[in-house]
Amino acid sequence: MGTNGTPPIKSTPSDELSEERRERLIRGIAEGELPLHRLPGDLSADEAASIRREALERRTETETDGLDSYSFDAETVSGNNCENLIGTAQVPMGAVGPLPIDGDHVQEEVYVPLATTEGALIASVNRGCAALREAGSATVHVEDVGMTRAPVFRTSGIEETRALLDWIEEHEEEIRDRVETTSEYLELLELRTHSVGTTVFVRFRFSTGDAMGMNMVTLACDQVIQELIPPATGVDCVSLSGNYCIDKKPAAVNAQEGRGKRIFAEVELSESVLREALKTTAADLSEVQYRKNLLGSAAAGS
């Protein structure tokens, strides 16, 4: 029986979703009898998304116009990237350029797509591209610092903490071999430990190829936790992420050591380029940098 005594909706595979069955599913969600994630598995991802949209429209008395306009493969997206799929949100996209680049892998003019709803943003960036063109080009270099994940472990005391630190140091190659089997694009660059009494952080730093790689490194760390470190040492893993990674927030460890990709860019702008393209002078630009970016940031603690 359902949560309120109603019969559960059964899955009956069919080539075409009948209007009667579709209505029962929509009504089940709209009336709170059927969770969004419990639609029958024989529905296509597109059918499930459509049912969720209509059910939410009824339950919330809102409209979902436009969410059904998408070009991606719903089966792939709902299975890997987005649960309870109902559609997509569209963001206007513009282009800036051409932007002259002199880098390790690109020595040409490129165009850059930008998705935004912030008026004047693209025009402002395009003005910067014009300044770079007049200056000749920008020299750029990208350094792969590596993506990090730092599980946190709990020990029974400082003696077990010391034993865990020693074990990790002695078995670094075994750990490396284990995590690198999880993806052909993954390379362990560094394994660093940091302890605070009975708390031990193990900070993994990986090269992840062209991917940002957060999911990749998380899966790798999860495997080494499930199969190696706690089983071999007897310590408990409290969390797959101990916040020493550190993700999605400013932190001193990232400022000092970097995380992800570090990008260097250099260009020399003449007085004429500053005046004609950016409508300013070197002196005015320098003062804004000092008073706003340096003093203002220091005053704000950012």
Short mmCIF file of C-alpha atoms in Angstrom, two decimals:
data_model
loop_
_atom_site.label_atom_id
_atom_site.label_comp_id
_atom_site.label_asym_id
_atom_site.label_seq_id
_atom_site.Cartn_x
_atom_site.Cartn_y
_atom_site.Cartn_z
CA MET A 1 0.00 0.00 0.00
CA GLY A 2 1.08 3.63 -0.49
CA THR A 3 2.01 5.95 2.35
CA ASN A 4 -1.62 7.01 2.79
CA GLY A 5 -3.20 3.62 2.18
CA THR A 6 -3.47 3.94 -1.60
CA PRO A 7 -2.32 1.11 -3.89
CA PRO A 8 1.20 1.64 -5.32
CA ILE A 9 1.46 2.50 -9.01
CA LYS A 10 2.79 -0.58 -10.79
CA SER A 11 5.12 -0.52 -13.79
CA THR A 12 3.58 -2.08 -16.88
CA PRO A 13 5.99 -1.78 -19.83
CA SER A 14 4.39 -0.59 -23.02
CA ASP A 15 5.48 0.82 -26.33
CA GLU A 16 3.42 3.93 -25.82
CA LEU A 17 2.42 5.69 -22.61
CA SER A 18 -1.37 5.71 -22.38
CA GLU A 19 -3.16 8.89 -21.40
CA GLU A 20 -4.82 7.07 -18.51
CA ARG A 21 -1.52 5.85 -17.08
CA ARG A 22 0.11 9.24 -17.63
CA GLU A 23 -2.73 10.95 -15.75
CA ARG A 24 -2.42 8.50 -12.83
CA LEU A 25 1.29 9.23 -12.52
CA ILE A 26 0.82 12.99 -12.75
CA ARG A 27 -1.95 12.90 -10.16
CA GLY A 28 0.18 10.71 -7.88
CA ILE A 29 2.97 13.30 -7.80
CA ALA A 30 0.64 16.30 -7.65
CA GLU A 31 -1.25 14.84 -4.69
CA GLY A 32 1.91 13.84 -2.82
CA GLU A 33 1.38 10.09 -3.16
CA LEU A 34 4.30 9.47 -5.50
CA PRO A 35 7.81 10.93 -4.98
CA LEU A 36 9.46 12.57 -7.97
CA HIS A 37 12.15 9.89 -8.10
CA ARG A 38 9.76 6.93 -7.93
CA LEU A 39 8.36 7.02 -11.45
CA PRO A 40 8.29 3.56 -13.08
CA GLY A 41 11.57 2.52 -14.66
CA ASP A 42 10.05 1.60 -18.03
CA LEU A 43 9.32 5.27 -18.80
CA SER A 44 11.72 7.08 -21.08
CA ALA A 45 13.61 10.01 -19.57
CA ASP A 46 11.62 12.40 -21.78
CA GLU A 47 8.30 10.91 -20.62
CA ALA A 48 9.35 11.07 -16.98
CA ALA A 49 10.45 14.70 -17.33
CA SER A 50 7.15 15.63 -18.97
CA ILE A 51 5.15 13.95 -16.19
CA ARG A 52 7.15 15.71 -13.48
CA ARG A 53 6.67 19.09 -15.19
CA GLU A 54 2.91 18.76 -15.42
CA ALA A 55 2.63 17.40 -11.89
CA LEU A 56 4.66 20.30 -10.51
CA GLU A 57 2.54 22.78 -12.46
CA ARG A 58 -0.58 21.40 -10.80
CA ARG A 59 0.88 21.13 -7.33
CA THR A 60 2.55 24.56 -7.26
CA GLU A 61 0.13 26.38 -9.59
CA THR A 62 3.02 27.64 -11.69
CA GLU A 63 3.98 27.29 -15.34
CA THR A 64 7.02 25.49 -16.75
CA ASP A 65 6.89 26.91 -20.27
CA GLY A 66 10.18 26.51 -22.12
CA LEU A 67 11.67 23.83 -19.88
CA ASP A 68 10.83 21.17 -22.46
CA SER A 69 13.00 22.74 -25.18
CA TYR A 70 16.32 20.93 -25.06
CA SER A 71 18.67 19.21 -27.49
CA PHE A 72 20.66 16.96 -25.14
CA ASP A 73 20.02 13.24 -24.76
CA ALA A 74 17.66 13.01 -21.80
CA GLU A 75 18.52 9.36 -21.12
CA THR A 76 22.22 10.14 -20.71
CA VAL A 77 21.64 13.29 -18.66
CA SER A 78 19.09 11.80 -16.26
CA GLY A 79 21.26 8.74 -15.71
CA ASN A 80 24.52 10.57 -15.05
CA ASN A 81 24.11 14.30 -14.50
CA CYS A 82 20.70 15.32 -13.17
CA GLU A 83 18.19 13.46 -11.02
CA ASN A 84 14.43 14.15 -11.21
CA LEU A 85 14.91 15.76 -14.64
CA ILE A 86 12.20 18.23 -15.67
CA GLY A 87 13.93 20.05 -18.54
CA THR A 88 16.47 22.77 -19.01
CA ALA A 89 17.03 26.47 -18.35
CA GLN A 90 18.33 28.59 -21.20
CA VAL A 91 20.86 31.40 -20.85
CA PRO A 92 21.55 33.88 -23.68
CA MET A 93 24.97 33.41 -25.24
CA GLY A 94 27.11 36.00 -26.99
CA ALA A 95 30.59 35.96 -28.47
CA VAL A 96 33.61 38.21 -28.05
CA GLY A 97 36.68 38.53 -30.19
CA PRO A 98 38.70 37.94 -32.09
CA LEU A 99 41.15 37.49 -29.20
CA PRO A 100 44.82 37.08 -30.22
CA ILE A 101 46.52 34.35 -28.15
CA ASP A 102 50.20 33.43 -28.00
CA GLY A 103 50.31 30.32 -25.83
CA ASP A 104 51.84 26.86 -25.56
CA HIS A 105 49.10 25.23 -27.63
CA VAL A 106 47.39 28.13 -29.40
CA GLN A 107 48.98 30.83 -31.53
CA GLU A 108 46.03 32.38 -33.30
CA GLU A 109 42.98 34.58 -32.94
CA VAL A 110 40.05 32.92 -31.21
CA TYR A 111 36.44 33.78 -30.44
CA VAL A 112 35.10 33.24 -26.92
CA PRO A 113 31.44 32.31 -26.22
CA LEU A 114 29.98 33.83 -23.04
CA ALA A 115 26.61 32.88 -21.54
CA THR A 116 25.14 35.66 -19.40
CA THR A 117 22.11 37.75 -18.53
CA GLU A 118 24.26 40.63 -17.24
CA GLY A 119 23.83 43.54 -19.61
CA ALA A 120 27.04 45.23 -20.84
CA LEU A 121 29.24 42.33 -19.70
CA ILE A 122 29.95 41.06 -23.20
CA ALA A 123 30.48 44.58 -24.52
CA SER A 124 33.00 45.21 -21.75
CA VAL A 125 34.90 41.98 -22.41
CA ASN A 126 34.85 42.71 -26.13
CA ARG A 127 36.44 46.09 -25.43
CA GLY A 128 39.24 44.27 -23.61
CA CYS A 129 39.70 42.01 -26.65
CA ALA A 130 40.00 45.10 -28.84
CA ALA A 131 42.74 46.45 -26.55
CA LEU A 132 44.62 43.15 -26.78
CA ARG A 133 44.37 43.18 -30.57
CA GLU A 134 45.80 46.68 -30.72
CA ALA A 135 48.60 45.63 -28.35
CA GLY A 136 49.48 42.66 -30.57
CA SER A 137 48.54 39.63 -28.47
CA ALA A 138 48.46 38.21 -24.96
CA THR A 139 51.06 35.67 -23.85
CA VAL A 140 49.47 32.93 -21.76
CA HIS A 141 50.61 29.84 -19.90
CA VAL A 142 48.47 27.26 -18.10
CA GLU A 143 49.95 25.24 -15.25
CA ASP A 144 48.25 22.04 -14.12
CA VAL A 145 48.39 22.39 -10.33
CA GLY A 146 46.08 19.43 -9.83
CA MET A 147 42.64 18.72 -8.40
CA THR A 148 42.48 17.81 -4.71
CA ARG A 149 40.34 15.77 -2.37
CA ALA A 150 41.14 15.30 1.33
CA PRO A 151 39.32 12.58 3.29
CA VAL A 152 39.36 12.94 7.08
CA PHE A 153 40.04 10.04 9.46
CA ARG A 154 39.49 9.56 13.21
CA THR A 155 42.06 7.76 15.37
CA SER A 156 41.90 6.54 18.97
CA GLY A 157 44.81 8.72 20.08
CA ILE A 158 48.03 10.37 19.02
CA GLU A 159 49.88 7.03 18.91
CA GLU A 160 47.43 5.67 16.34
CA THR A 161 47.66 9.00 14.51
CA ARG A 162 51.43 8.55 14.25
CA ALA A 163 50.98 4.95 13.11
CA LEU A 164 48.51 6.01 10.40
CA LEU A 165 50.84 8.74 9.12
CA ASP A 166 53.72 6.25 8.97
CA TRP A 167 51.56 3.65 7.20
CA ILE A 168 50.46 6.12 4.52
CA GLU A 169 54.05 7.19 3.90
CA GLU A 170 55.21 3.57 3.61
CA HIS A 171 52.34 2.56 1.31
CA GLU A 172 52.20 5.60 -0.96
CA GLU A 173 53.00 3.59 -4.09
CA GLU A 174 50.30 1.04 -3.28
CA ILE A 175 47.81 3.87 -2.80
CA ARG A 176 48.96 5.45 -6.07
CA ASP A 177 48.46 2.20 -7.99
CA ARG A 178 45.00 1.73 -6.50
CA VAL A 179 43.63 5.21 -7.24
CA GLU A 180 45.07 5.39 -10.76
CA THR A 181 43.18 2.24 -11.78
CA THR A 182 39.89 4.12 -11.44
CA SER A 183 40.45 6.27 -14.56
CA GLU A 184 42.86 6.30 -17.48
CA TYR A 185 42.99 10.11 -17.21
CA LEU A 186 43.98 10.17 -13.54
CA GLU A 187 47.52 10.63 -12.20
CA LEU A 188 48.34 11.04 -8.52
CA LEU A 189 50.77 13.95 -8.23
CA GLU A 190 51.07 14.23 -4.47
CA LEU A 191 49.86 12.61 -1.27
CA ARG A 192 50.08 14.87 1.79
CA THR A 193 48.99 14.28 5.37
CA HIS A 194 48.05 16.77 8.07
CA SER A 195 47.07 15.83 11.62
CA VAL A 196 45.32 17.63 14.46
CA GLY A 197 45.40 15.31 17.47
CA THR A 198 43.09 12.39 16.69
CA THR A 199 42.09 13.84 13.32
CA VAL A 200 44.08 13.02 10.19
CA PHE A 201 43.59 14.62 6.77
CA VAL A 202 45.01 12.90 3.69
CA ARG A 203 45.17 15.38 0.81
CA PHE A 204 45.30 13.73 -2.61
CA ARG A 205 46.39 15.92 -5.53
CA PHE A 206 45.68 14.58 -9.02
CA SER A 207 46.21 15.53 -12.63
CA THR A 208 42.86 15.00 -14.37
CA GLY A 209 43.66 15.82 -18.00
CA ASP A 210 41.30 18.32 -19.60
CA ALA A 211 38.50 17.60 -17.11
CA MET A 212 37.88 19.64 -13.98
CA GLY A 213 37.88 16.18 -12.43
CA MET A 214 36.13 16.65 -9.08
CA ASN A 215 33.93 13.58 -9.53
CA MET A 216 36.87 11.61 -10.88
CA VAL A 217 39.10 12.25 -7.86
CA THR A 218 36.23 11.73 -5.42
CA LEU A 219 35.53 8.27 -6.85
CA ALA A 220 39.24 7.42 -6.71
CA CYS A 221 39.50 8.47 -3.05
CA ASP A 222 36.33 6.58 -2.20
CA GLN A 223 37.77 3.39 -3.65
CA VAL A 224 41.03 3.64 -1.71
CA ILE A 225 39.02 4.25 1.47
CA GLN A 226 36.69 1.33 0.87
CA GLU A 227 39.40 -1.12 -0.14
CA LEU A 228 42.68 -0.04 1.40
CA ILE A 229 43.29 2.51 4.17
CA PRO A 230 40.64 1.66 6.83
CA PRO A 231 40.77 -2.11 6.15
CA ALA A 232 44.56 -2.13 6.51
CA THR A 233 44.89 0.27 9.45
CA GLY A 234 41.65 -0.08 11.40
CA VAL A 235 41.00 3.67 11.50
CA ASP A 236 37.61 5.13 10.62
CA CYS A 237 36.99 7.52 7.74
CA VAL A 238 34.66 10.23 9.03
CA SER A 239 34.05 11.96 5.70
CA LEU A 240 35.19 11.56 2.12
CA SER A 241 35.83 15.31 2.12
CA GLY A 242 37.44 16.76 5.22
CA ASN A 243 37.28 20.38 3.97
CA TYR A 244 41.07 20.43 3.63
CA CYS A 245 40.68 19.93 -0.12
CA ILE A 246 39.40 22.73 -0.20
CA ASP A 247 36.41 23.09 -2.50
CA LYS A 248 34.18 26.02 -3.51
CA LYS A 249 35.50 28.54 -0.98
CA PRO A 250 38.56 30.75 -0.48
CA ALA A 251 41.29 29.18 1.67
CA ALA A 252 44.90 29.86 2.55
CA VAL A 253 46.04 26.39 1.46
CA ASN A 254 44.67 27.00 -2.04
CA ALA A 255 46.14 30.50 -2.19
CA GLN A 256 49.56 29.13 -1.26
CA GLU A 257 49.60 25.90 -3.25
CA GLY A 258 46.94 26.40 -5.90
CA ARG A 259 44.18 24.03 -6.95
CA GLY A 260 42.97 23.03 -10.39
CA LYS A 261 44.66 25.14 -13.07
CA ARG A 262 46.90 28.16 -12.55
CA ILE A 263 46.82 30.60 -15.48
CA PHE A 264 49.41 33.26 -16.26
CA ALA A 265 48.64 35.98 -18.80
CA GLU A 266 50.76 38.92 -19.87
CA VAL A 267 50.23 41.91 -22.14
CA GLU A 268 51.82 45.33 -22.47
CA LEU A 269 49.38 48.15 -23.20
CA SER A 270 50.67 51.44 -24.56
CA GLU A 271 49.30 54.82 -23.51
CA SER A 272 47.53 55.14 -26.84
CA VAL A 273 45.81 51.76 -26.47
CA LEU A 274 44.73 52.60 -22.92
CA ARG A 275 43.37 55.94 -24.06
CA GLU A 276 41.64 54.85 -27.26
CA ALA A 277 40.38 51.35 -26.41
CA LEU A 278 39.83 51.54 -22.65
CA LYS A 279 39.21 55.28 -22.28
CA THR A 280 41.67 55.64 -19.39
CA THR A 281 45.33 56.31 -18.57
CA ALA A 282 48.04 54.23 -16.92
CA ALA A 283 48.01 56.51 -13.87
CA ASP A 284 44.23 56.26 -13.40
CA LEU A 285 44.28 52.48 -13.91
CA SER A 286 47.08 52.12 -11.38
CA GLU A 287 45.22 54.18 -8.79
CA VAL A 288 42.06 52.08 -9.16
CA GLN A 289 44.14 48.94 -8.74
CA TYR A 290 45.72 50.32 -5.55
CA ARG A 291 42.71 51.91 -3.86
CA LYS A 292 40.03 49.42 -4.96
CA ASN A 293 41.68 46.06 -5.44
CA LEU A 294 44.40 46.31 -2.79
CA LEU A 295 43.15 48.67 -0.07
CA GLY A 296 39.46 47.93 -0.64
CA SER A 297 40.01 44.18 -0.50
CA ALA A 298 42.17 44.51 2.62
CA ALA A 299 39.51 46.64 4.32
CA ALA A 300 36.84 44.07 3.45
CA GLY A 301 39.03 41.18 4.53
CA SER A 302 38.81 39.51 1.14
#
